[in-house]
């Protein structure tokens, strides 16, 4: 991540650490659980609930979603005529609201690994491997509900608070709809969705958190509902672009902290698979066979490389890479044109173009 983002990222980490601390104060316990420390349970019980979440959060990630949220708030602030005090309050709110995005992202990763049967995440054993499925489900769910606690404790205008609640809950429901589509597709090995279906699914499952980050940033920065919705749609397209890029990386170099081709093991109907079947429908049976063998034999199965070779033969992986790049670059141009005189648009664009292959 570029140097100009370093200070912003440090503030984001500080907020996340404060909202999911290593040592639980009575004040934190009251804010999250509305319970006092003298009730009949031990700190150990809270630790068991929070530890899987904190460990995954501490492993990092690009943090581009909360960074996008903060940059969107700055984008609005620089384009409006607010007072210095108003601007400072709005910017601090944008930082303090980052758990709405990053806690949900972390929760979705914990649950996604369980639903996909993945055993690693960010180079470490997945939470359900380390702590068991029951603990991981419960811990991941906590983060969904802990995230909006920031709306309860921040001194926000009631109208703004209701708007943020509505935005948060709507995107959370959309996230689960997208995940449902993805689960149904990889359970049915013979079903290959259309490119349009795939884009809809990814727009819900992955694009929704980018959309949420942009919308929260714009709203907290003092933007109008129309401005927030417009920027959220651009961010959704960027999120889709990065999911397609993730599909490509999985089948080429391998995603960081994961094994190359683990999407094949999970039976993922990624964009390269869909594009290949569009051009070579006669290969469906061969790909299904690869999915089934890889699912039984694991990530070291020869079927993984066999599947990748099939996809490479049609140029489907390279085509998907081009689609992702075009989607991200065209969306970044839209961002820069949103408020043409605000330099933050250039920074948002740089944030995403620097992440391209």
PDB file of C-alpha atoms in Angstrom, residues 11-25 27-33 46 49-51 53-54 57 92-104 142-155:
ATOM      1  CA  UNK A  11      -5.682   5.259  12.474  1.00  0.00           C
ATOM      2  CA  UNK A  12      -7.895   2.517  11.005  1.00  0.00           C
ATOM      3  CA  UNK A  13      -5.903  -0.157  12.873  1.00  0.00           C
ATOM      4  CA  UNK A  14      -6.180   1.836  16.087  1.00  0.00           C
ATOM      5  CA  UNK A  15      -9.977   1.950  15.778  1.00  0.00           C
ATOM      6  CA  UNK A  16     -10.218  -1.789  15.019  1.00  0.00           C
ATOM      7  CA  UNK A  17      -7.944  -2.648  17.966  1.00  0.00           C
ATOM      8  CA  UNK A  18      -9.979  -0.475  20.297  1.00  0.00           C
ATOM      9  CA  UNK A  19     -13.245  -2.093  19.216  1.00  0.00           C
ATOM     10  CA  UNK A  20     -11.841  -5.642  19.432  1.00  0.00           C
ATOM     11  CA  UNK A  21      -9.230  -5.326  22.204  1.00  0.00           C
ATOM     12  CA  UNK A  22      -6.861  -7.923  23.597  1.00  0.00           C
ATOM     13  CA  UNK A  23      -7.725  -6.925  27.154  1.00  0.00           C
ATOM     14  CA  UNK A  24     -11.393  -6.453  27.929  1.00  0.00           C
ATOM     15  CA  UNK A  25     -12.251  -3.454  30.081  1.00  0.00           C
ATOM     16  CA  UNK A  27     -16.534  -0.404  29.734  1.00  0.00           C
ATOM     17  CA  UNK A  28     -15.931  -2.416  26.533  1.00  0.00           C
ATOM     18  CA  UNK A  29     -17.804  -5.374  27.996  1.00  0.00           C
ATOM     19  CA  UNK A  30     -20.774  -3.152  28.808  1.00  0.00           C
ATOM     20  CA  UNK A  31     -20.816  -1.581  25.335  1.00  0.00           C
ATOM     21  CA  UNK A  32     -20.762  -4.936  23.527  1.00  0.00           C
ATOM     22  CA  UNK A  33     -22.784  -7.196  25.832  1.00  0.00           C
ATOM     23  CA  UNK A  46     -15.403 -13.761  26.443  1.00  0.00           C
ATOM     24  CA  UNK A  49     -15.693 -15.927  21.800  1.00  0.00           C
ATOM     25  CA  UNK A  50     -13.498 -13.044  20.653  1.00  0.00           C
ATOM     26  CA  UNK A  51     -10.103 -14.723  20.090  1.00  0.00           C
ATOM     27  CA  UNK A  53     -12.057 -12.956  15.371  1.00  0.00           C
ATOM     28  CA  UNK A  54      -9.144 -10.987  16.762  1.00  0.00           C
ATOM     29  CA  UNK A  57      -8.219  -9.494  12.072  1.00  0.00           C
ATOM     30  CA  UNK A  92     -13.467  11.286  12.866  1.00  0.00           C
ATOM     31  CA  UNK A  93     -16.885   9.685  12.405  1.00  0.00           C
ATOM     32  CA  UNK A  94     -15.677   8.093   9.171  1.00  0.00           C
ATOM     33  CA  UNK A  95     -12.743   6.518  11.021  1.00  0.00           C
ATOM     34  CA  UNK A  96     -14.846   5.399  13.976  1.00  0.00           C
ATOM     35  CA  UNK A  97     -17.341   3.708  11.651  1.00  0.00           C
ATOM     36  CA  UNK A  98     -14.787   1.410   9.952  1.00  0.00           C
ATOM     37  CA  UNK A  99     -15.865  -1.654  12.016  1.00  0.00           C
ATOM     38  CA  UNK A 100     -19.139  -1.557  10.052  1.00  0.00           C
ATOM     39  CA  UNK A 101     -17.139  -2.718   7.040  1.00  0.00           C
ATOM     40  CA  UNK A 102     -14.071  -4.535   8.362  1.00  0.00           C
ATOM     41  CA  UNK A 103     -15.821  -6.532  11.100  1.00  0.00           C
ATOM     42  CA  UNK A 104     -18.386  -7.736   8.577  1.00  0.00           C
ATOM     43  CA  UNK A 142     -20.602 -12.037  16.929  1.00  0.00           C
ATOM     44  CA  UNK A 143     -18.746  -9.718  14.542  1.00  0.00           C
ATOM     45  CA  UNK A 144     -21.882  -9.139  12.453  1.00  0.00           C
ATOM     46  CA  UNK A 145     -23.632  -7.908  15.592  1.00  0.00           C
ATOM     47  CA  UNK A 146     -20.627  -6.164  17.175  1.00  0.00           C
ATOM     48  CA  UNK A 147     -20.089  -4.012  14.082  1.00  0.00           C
ATOM     49  CA  UNK A 148     -23.177  -1.758  14.479  1.00  0.00           C
ATOM     50  CA  UNK A 149     -22.328  -1.152  18.152  1.00  0.00           C
ATOM     51  CA  UNK A 150     -20.385   1.876  16.892  1.00  0.00           C
ATOM     52  CA  UNK A 151     -23.699   3.423  15.853  1.00  0.00           C
ATOM     53  CA  UNK A 152     -24.966   3.055  19.404  1.00  0.00           C
ATOM     54  CA  UNK A 153     -21.981   4.698  21.068  1.00  0.00           C
ATOM     55  CA  UNK A 154     -21.059   7.495  18.635  1.00  0.00           C
ATOM     56  CA  UNK A 155     -22.819  10.847  19.242  1.00  0.00           C
TER      57      UNK A 155
END
